[in-house]
CSV table of C-alpha atoms and ligand atoms in Angstrom, one decimal:
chain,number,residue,atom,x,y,z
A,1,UNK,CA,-5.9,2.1,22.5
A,2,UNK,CA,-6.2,-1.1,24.7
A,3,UNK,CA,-4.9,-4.6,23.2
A,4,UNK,CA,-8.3,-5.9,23.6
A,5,UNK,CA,-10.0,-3.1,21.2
A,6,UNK,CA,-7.4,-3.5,18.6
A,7,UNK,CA,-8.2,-7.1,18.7
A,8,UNK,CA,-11.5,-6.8,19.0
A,9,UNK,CA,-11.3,-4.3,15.5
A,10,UNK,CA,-9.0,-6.5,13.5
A,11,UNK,CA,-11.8,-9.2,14.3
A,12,UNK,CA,-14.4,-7.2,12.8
A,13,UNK,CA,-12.0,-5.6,9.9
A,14,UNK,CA,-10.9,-9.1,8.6
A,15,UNK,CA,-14.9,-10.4,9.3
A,16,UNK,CA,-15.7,-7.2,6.6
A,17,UNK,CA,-13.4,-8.4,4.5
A,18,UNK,CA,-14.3,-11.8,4.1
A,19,UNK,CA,-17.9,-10.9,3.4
A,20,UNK,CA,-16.8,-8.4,0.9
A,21,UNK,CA,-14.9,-10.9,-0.8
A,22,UNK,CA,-17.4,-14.0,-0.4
A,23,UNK,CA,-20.3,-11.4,-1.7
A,24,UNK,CA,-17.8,-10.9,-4.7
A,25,UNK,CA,-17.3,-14.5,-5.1
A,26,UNK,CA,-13.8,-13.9,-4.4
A,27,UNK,CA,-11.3,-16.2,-2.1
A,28,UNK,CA,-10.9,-13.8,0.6
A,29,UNK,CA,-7.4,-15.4,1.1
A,30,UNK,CA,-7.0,-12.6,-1.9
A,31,UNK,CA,-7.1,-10.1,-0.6
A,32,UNK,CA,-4.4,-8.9,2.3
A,33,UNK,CA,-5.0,-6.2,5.2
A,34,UNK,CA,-2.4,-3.9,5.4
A,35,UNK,CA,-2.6,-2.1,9.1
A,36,UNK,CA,-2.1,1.7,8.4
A,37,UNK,CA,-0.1,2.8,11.4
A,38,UNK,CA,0.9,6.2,11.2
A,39,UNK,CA,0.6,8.4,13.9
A,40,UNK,CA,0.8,5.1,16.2
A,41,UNK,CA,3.6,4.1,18.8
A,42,UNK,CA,5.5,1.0,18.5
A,43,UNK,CA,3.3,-0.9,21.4
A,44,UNK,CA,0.2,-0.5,19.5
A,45,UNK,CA,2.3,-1.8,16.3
A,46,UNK,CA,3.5,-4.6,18.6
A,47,UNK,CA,-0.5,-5.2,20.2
A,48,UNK,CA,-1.7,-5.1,16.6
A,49,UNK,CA,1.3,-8.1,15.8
A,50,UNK,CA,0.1,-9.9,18.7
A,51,UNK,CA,-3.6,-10.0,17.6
A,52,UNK,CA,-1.9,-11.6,14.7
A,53,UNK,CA,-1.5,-8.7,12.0
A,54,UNK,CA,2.5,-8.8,10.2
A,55,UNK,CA,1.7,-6.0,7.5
A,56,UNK,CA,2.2,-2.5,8.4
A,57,UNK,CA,2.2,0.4,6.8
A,58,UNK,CA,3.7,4.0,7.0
A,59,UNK,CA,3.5,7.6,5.4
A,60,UNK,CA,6.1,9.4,7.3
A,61,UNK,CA,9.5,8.1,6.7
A,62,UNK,CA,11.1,9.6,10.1
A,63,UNK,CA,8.5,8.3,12.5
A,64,UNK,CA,8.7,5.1,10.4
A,65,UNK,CA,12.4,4.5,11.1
A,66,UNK,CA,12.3,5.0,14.4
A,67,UNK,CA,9.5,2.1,14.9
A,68,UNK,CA,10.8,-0.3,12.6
A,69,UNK,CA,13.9,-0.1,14.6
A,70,UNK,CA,12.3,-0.6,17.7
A,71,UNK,CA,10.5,-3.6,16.4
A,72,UNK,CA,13.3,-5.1,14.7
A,73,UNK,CA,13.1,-8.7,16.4
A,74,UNK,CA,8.9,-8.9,14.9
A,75,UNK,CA,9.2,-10.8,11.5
A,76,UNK,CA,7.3,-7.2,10.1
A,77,UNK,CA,6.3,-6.6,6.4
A,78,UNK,CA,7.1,-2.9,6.2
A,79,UNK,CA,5.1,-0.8,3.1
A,80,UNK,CA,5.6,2.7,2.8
A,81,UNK,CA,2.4,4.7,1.5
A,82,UNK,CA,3.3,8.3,1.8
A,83,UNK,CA,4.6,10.6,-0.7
A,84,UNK,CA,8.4,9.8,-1.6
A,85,UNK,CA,10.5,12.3,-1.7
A,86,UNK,CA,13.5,12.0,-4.1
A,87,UNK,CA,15.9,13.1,-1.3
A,88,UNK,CA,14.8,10.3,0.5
A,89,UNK,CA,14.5,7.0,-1.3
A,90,UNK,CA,17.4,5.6,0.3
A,91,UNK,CA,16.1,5.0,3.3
A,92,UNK,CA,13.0,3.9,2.3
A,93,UNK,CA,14.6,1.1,-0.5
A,94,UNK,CA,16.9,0.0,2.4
A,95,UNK,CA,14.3,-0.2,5.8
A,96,UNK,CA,10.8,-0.8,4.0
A,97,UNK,CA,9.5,-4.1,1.7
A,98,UNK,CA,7.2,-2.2,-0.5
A,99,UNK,CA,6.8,1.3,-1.6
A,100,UNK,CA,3.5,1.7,-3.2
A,101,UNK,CA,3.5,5.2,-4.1
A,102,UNK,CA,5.7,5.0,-7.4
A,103,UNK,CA,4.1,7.9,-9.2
A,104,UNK,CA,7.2,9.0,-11.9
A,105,UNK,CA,10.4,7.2,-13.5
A,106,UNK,CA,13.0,9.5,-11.2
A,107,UNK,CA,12.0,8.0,-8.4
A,108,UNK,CA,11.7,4.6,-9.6
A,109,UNK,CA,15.2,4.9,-11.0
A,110,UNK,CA,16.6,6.0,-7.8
A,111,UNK,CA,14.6,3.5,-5.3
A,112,UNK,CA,16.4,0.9,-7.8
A,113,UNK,CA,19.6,2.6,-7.7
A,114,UNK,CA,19.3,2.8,-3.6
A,115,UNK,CA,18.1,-0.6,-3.2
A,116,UNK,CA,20.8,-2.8,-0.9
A,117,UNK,CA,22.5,-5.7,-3.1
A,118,UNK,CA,21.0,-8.7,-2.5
A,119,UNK,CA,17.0,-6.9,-2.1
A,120,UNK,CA,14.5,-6.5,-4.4
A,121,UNK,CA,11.8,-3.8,-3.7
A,122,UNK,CA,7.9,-4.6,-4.4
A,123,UNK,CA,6.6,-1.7,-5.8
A,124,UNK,CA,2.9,-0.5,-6.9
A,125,UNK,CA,2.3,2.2,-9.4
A,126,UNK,CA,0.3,5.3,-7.9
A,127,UNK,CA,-2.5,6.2,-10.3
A,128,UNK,CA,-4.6,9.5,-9.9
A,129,UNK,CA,-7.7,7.6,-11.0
A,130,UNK,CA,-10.0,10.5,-10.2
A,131,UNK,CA,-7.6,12.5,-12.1
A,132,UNK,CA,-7.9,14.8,-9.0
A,133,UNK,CA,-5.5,17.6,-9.0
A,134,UNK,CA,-5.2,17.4,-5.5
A,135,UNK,CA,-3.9,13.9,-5.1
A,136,UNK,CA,-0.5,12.6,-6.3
A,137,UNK,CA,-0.1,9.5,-8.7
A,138,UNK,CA,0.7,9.1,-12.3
A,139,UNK,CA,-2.6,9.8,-14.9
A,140,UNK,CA,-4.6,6.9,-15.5
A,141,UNK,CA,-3.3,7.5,-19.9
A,142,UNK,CA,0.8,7.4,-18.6
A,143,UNK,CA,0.5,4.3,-16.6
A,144,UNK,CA,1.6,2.0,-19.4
A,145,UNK,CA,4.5,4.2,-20.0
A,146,UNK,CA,5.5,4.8,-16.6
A,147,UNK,CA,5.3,0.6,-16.3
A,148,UNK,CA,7.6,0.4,-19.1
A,149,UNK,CA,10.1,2.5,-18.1
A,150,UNK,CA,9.8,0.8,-14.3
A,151,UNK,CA,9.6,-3.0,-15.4
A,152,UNK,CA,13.5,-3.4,-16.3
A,153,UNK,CA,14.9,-1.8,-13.3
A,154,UNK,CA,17.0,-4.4,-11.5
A,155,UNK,CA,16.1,-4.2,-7.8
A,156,UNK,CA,12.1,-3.3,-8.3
A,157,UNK,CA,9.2,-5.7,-9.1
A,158,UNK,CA,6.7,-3.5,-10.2
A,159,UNK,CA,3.6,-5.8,-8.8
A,160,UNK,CA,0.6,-3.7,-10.1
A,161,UNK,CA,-1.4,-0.3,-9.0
A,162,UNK,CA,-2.5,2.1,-5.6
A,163,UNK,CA,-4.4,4.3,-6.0
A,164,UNK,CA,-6.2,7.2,-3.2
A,165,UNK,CA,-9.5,8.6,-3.9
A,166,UNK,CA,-10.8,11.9,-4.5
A,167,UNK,CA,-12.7,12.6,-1.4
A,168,UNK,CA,-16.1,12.7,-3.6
A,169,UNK,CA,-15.3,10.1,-5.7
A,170,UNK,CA,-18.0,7.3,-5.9
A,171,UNK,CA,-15.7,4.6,-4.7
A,172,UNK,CA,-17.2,1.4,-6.6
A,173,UNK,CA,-16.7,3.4,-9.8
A,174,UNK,CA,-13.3,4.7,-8.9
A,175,UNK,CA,-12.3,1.1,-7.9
A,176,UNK,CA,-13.1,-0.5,-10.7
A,177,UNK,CA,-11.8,2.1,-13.3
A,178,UNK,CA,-8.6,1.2,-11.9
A,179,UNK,CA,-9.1,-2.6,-11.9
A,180,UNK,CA,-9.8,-3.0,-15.0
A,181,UNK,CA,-6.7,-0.5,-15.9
A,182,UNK,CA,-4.7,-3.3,-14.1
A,183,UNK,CA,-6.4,-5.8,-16.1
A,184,UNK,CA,-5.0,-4.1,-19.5
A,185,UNK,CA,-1.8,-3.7,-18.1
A,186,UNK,CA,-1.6,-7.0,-17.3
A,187,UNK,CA,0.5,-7.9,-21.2
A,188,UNK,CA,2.8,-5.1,-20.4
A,189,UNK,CA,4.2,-6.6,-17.2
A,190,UNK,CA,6.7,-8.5,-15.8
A,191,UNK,CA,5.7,-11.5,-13.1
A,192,UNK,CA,4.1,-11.5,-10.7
A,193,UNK,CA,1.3,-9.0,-11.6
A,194,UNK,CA,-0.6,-9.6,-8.9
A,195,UNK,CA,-1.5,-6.4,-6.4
A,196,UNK,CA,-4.4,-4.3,-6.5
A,197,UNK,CA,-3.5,-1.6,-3.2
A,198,UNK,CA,-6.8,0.0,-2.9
A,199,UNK,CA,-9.4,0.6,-0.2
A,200,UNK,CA,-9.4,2.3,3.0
A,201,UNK,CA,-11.2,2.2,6.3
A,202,UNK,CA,-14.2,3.9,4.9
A,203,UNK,CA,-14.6,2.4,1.4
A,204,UNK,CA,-12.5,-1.8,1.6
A,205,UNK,CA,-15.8,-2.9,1.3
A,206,UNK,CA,-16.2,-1.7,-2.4
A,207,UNK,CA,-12.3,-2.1,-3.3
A,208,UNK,CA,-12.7,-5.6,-2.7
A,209,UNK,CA,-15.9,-6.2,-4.6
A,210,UNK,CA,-14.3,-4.2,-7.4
A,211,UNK,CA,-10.8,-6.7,-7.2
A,212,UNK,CA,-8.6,-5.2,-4.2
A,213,UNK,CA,-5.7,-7.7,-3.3
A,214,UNK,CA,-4.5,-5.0,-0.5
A,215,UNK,CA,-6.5,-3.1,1.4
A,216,UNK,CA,-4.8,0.0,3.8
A,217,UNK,CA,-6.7,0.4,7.0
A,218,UNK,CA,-5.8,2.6,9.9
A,219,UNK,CA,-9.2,4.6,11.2
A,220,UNK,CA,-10.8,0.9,11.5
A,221,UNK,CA,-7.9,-1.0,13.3
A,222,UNK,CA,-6.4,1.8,16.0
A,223,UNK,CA,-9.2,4.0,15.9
A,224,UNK,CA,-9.4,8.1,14.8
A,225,UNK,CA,-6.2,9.8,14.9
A,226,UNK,CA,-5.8,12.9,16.5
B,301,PLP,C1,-3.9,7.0,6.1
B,301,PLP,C2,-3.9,6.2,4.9
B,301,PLP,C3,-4.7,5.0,4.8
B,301,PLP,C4,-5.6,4.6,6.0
B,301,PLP,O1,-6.7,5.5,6.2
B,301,PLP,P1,-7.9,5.2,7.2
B,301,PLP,O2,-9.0,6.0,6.7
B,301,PLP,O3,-7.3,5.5,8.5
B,301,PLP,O4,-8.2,3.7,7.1
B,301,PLP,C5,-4.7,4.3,3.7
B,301,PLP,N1,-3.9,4.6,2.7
B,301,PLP,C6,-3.1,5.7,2.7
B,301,PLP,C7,-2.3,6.0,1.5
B,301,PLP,C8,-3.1,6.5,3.8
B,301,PLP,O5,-2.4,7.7,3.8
């Protein structure tokens, strides 16, 4: 896709956005677009950085590697979004800045045990909200444990919930089910509490209504993906 699209689209994502938020009575300084860029090369990365986007994230750690090396001189904020894999959370704790698909304490443990000295990882808990046996996270009942057993690991700052949607959920619902989880789970944490990762191309509008700090958007920003 052309530079001018993508700028074009991140105009008209972050213009969503702020009315989502505003119709919320919500800052929408809140609320922070994270550009889904799987499937993408590293120009439209770089086109997306240009029209003035520094979050970015990734499902597939292999692909991912090879573009955050290539853009290694972009001051990038790298999240990774996909399912980990326990054979594989050293390079993500070492490349990426967030992993928001925490779903169970052995990987938790071993992103902390793999994290470089000197870095702390920012981490979100996945939560199956739908309960959807299709879709990965932790059930909405063990999320308190799985934050306690997360909270004390040295190199992670647990900084709230993701969730993905079932595909029939009803997405206002969904959303705020797990906002208010958040909100409960807010005397079990460590600071900063602050990130509610949910909303995607098709349904940000509602996530933000319903209290999204972090919104994932791929379709929206570099169009369908093949
Ligand atoms: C692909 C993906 C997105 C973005 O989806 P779009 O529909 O392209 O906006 C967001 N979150 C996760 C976890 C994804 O895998």
């Amino acid at each position: 896709m052309k530079m001018h699209s993508i700028s074009k689209n991140i105009e008209r994502v972050e213009a969503a956005i702020i009315e989502a938020a505003r119709s919320a009575g919500r800052d929408p300084g809140d609320v922070c677009l994270v550009a889904v860029s799987k499937t993408r090369p590293a120009s439209t990365i770089r086109a997306a950085y240009e029209a003035g986007l520094t979050n970015f994230g990734e499902n597939y750690l292999q692909e991912a590697l090879t573009k955050i090396a290539a853009l290694e001189e972009l001051p990038l904020t790298w999240h990774f979004i996909g399912a980990v894999q326990s054979n594989k959370t050293r390079p993500i704790a070492e490349h990426f800045h967030w992993v928001h698909t925490v779903d169970r304490r052995r990987i938790a443990q071993r992103l902390s045990d793999h994290c470089p000295a000197g870095k702390t990882l920012d981490v979100c808990l996945q939560v199956n909200i739908d309960s959807d046996p299709a879709k990965s996270g932790v059930q909405p009942d063990d999320a308190g444990k799985l934050l306690r057993e997360t909270r004390e690991l040295p190199r992670l700052r647990v900084r709230g919930l993701m969730t993905i949607l079932a595909a029939r959920s009803e997405a206002l619902t969904s959303y705020q089910r797990l906002a208010k989880l958040f909100e409960a789970l807010k005397k079990e944490a460590a600071d900063p509490w602050d990130t509610l990762s949910m909303g995607m191309s098709k349904d940000f509008r509602q996530a933000i209504i319903a209290g999204a700090t972090l919104v994932r958007v791929g379709t929206d920003i570099f169009g369908p993906r093949s």
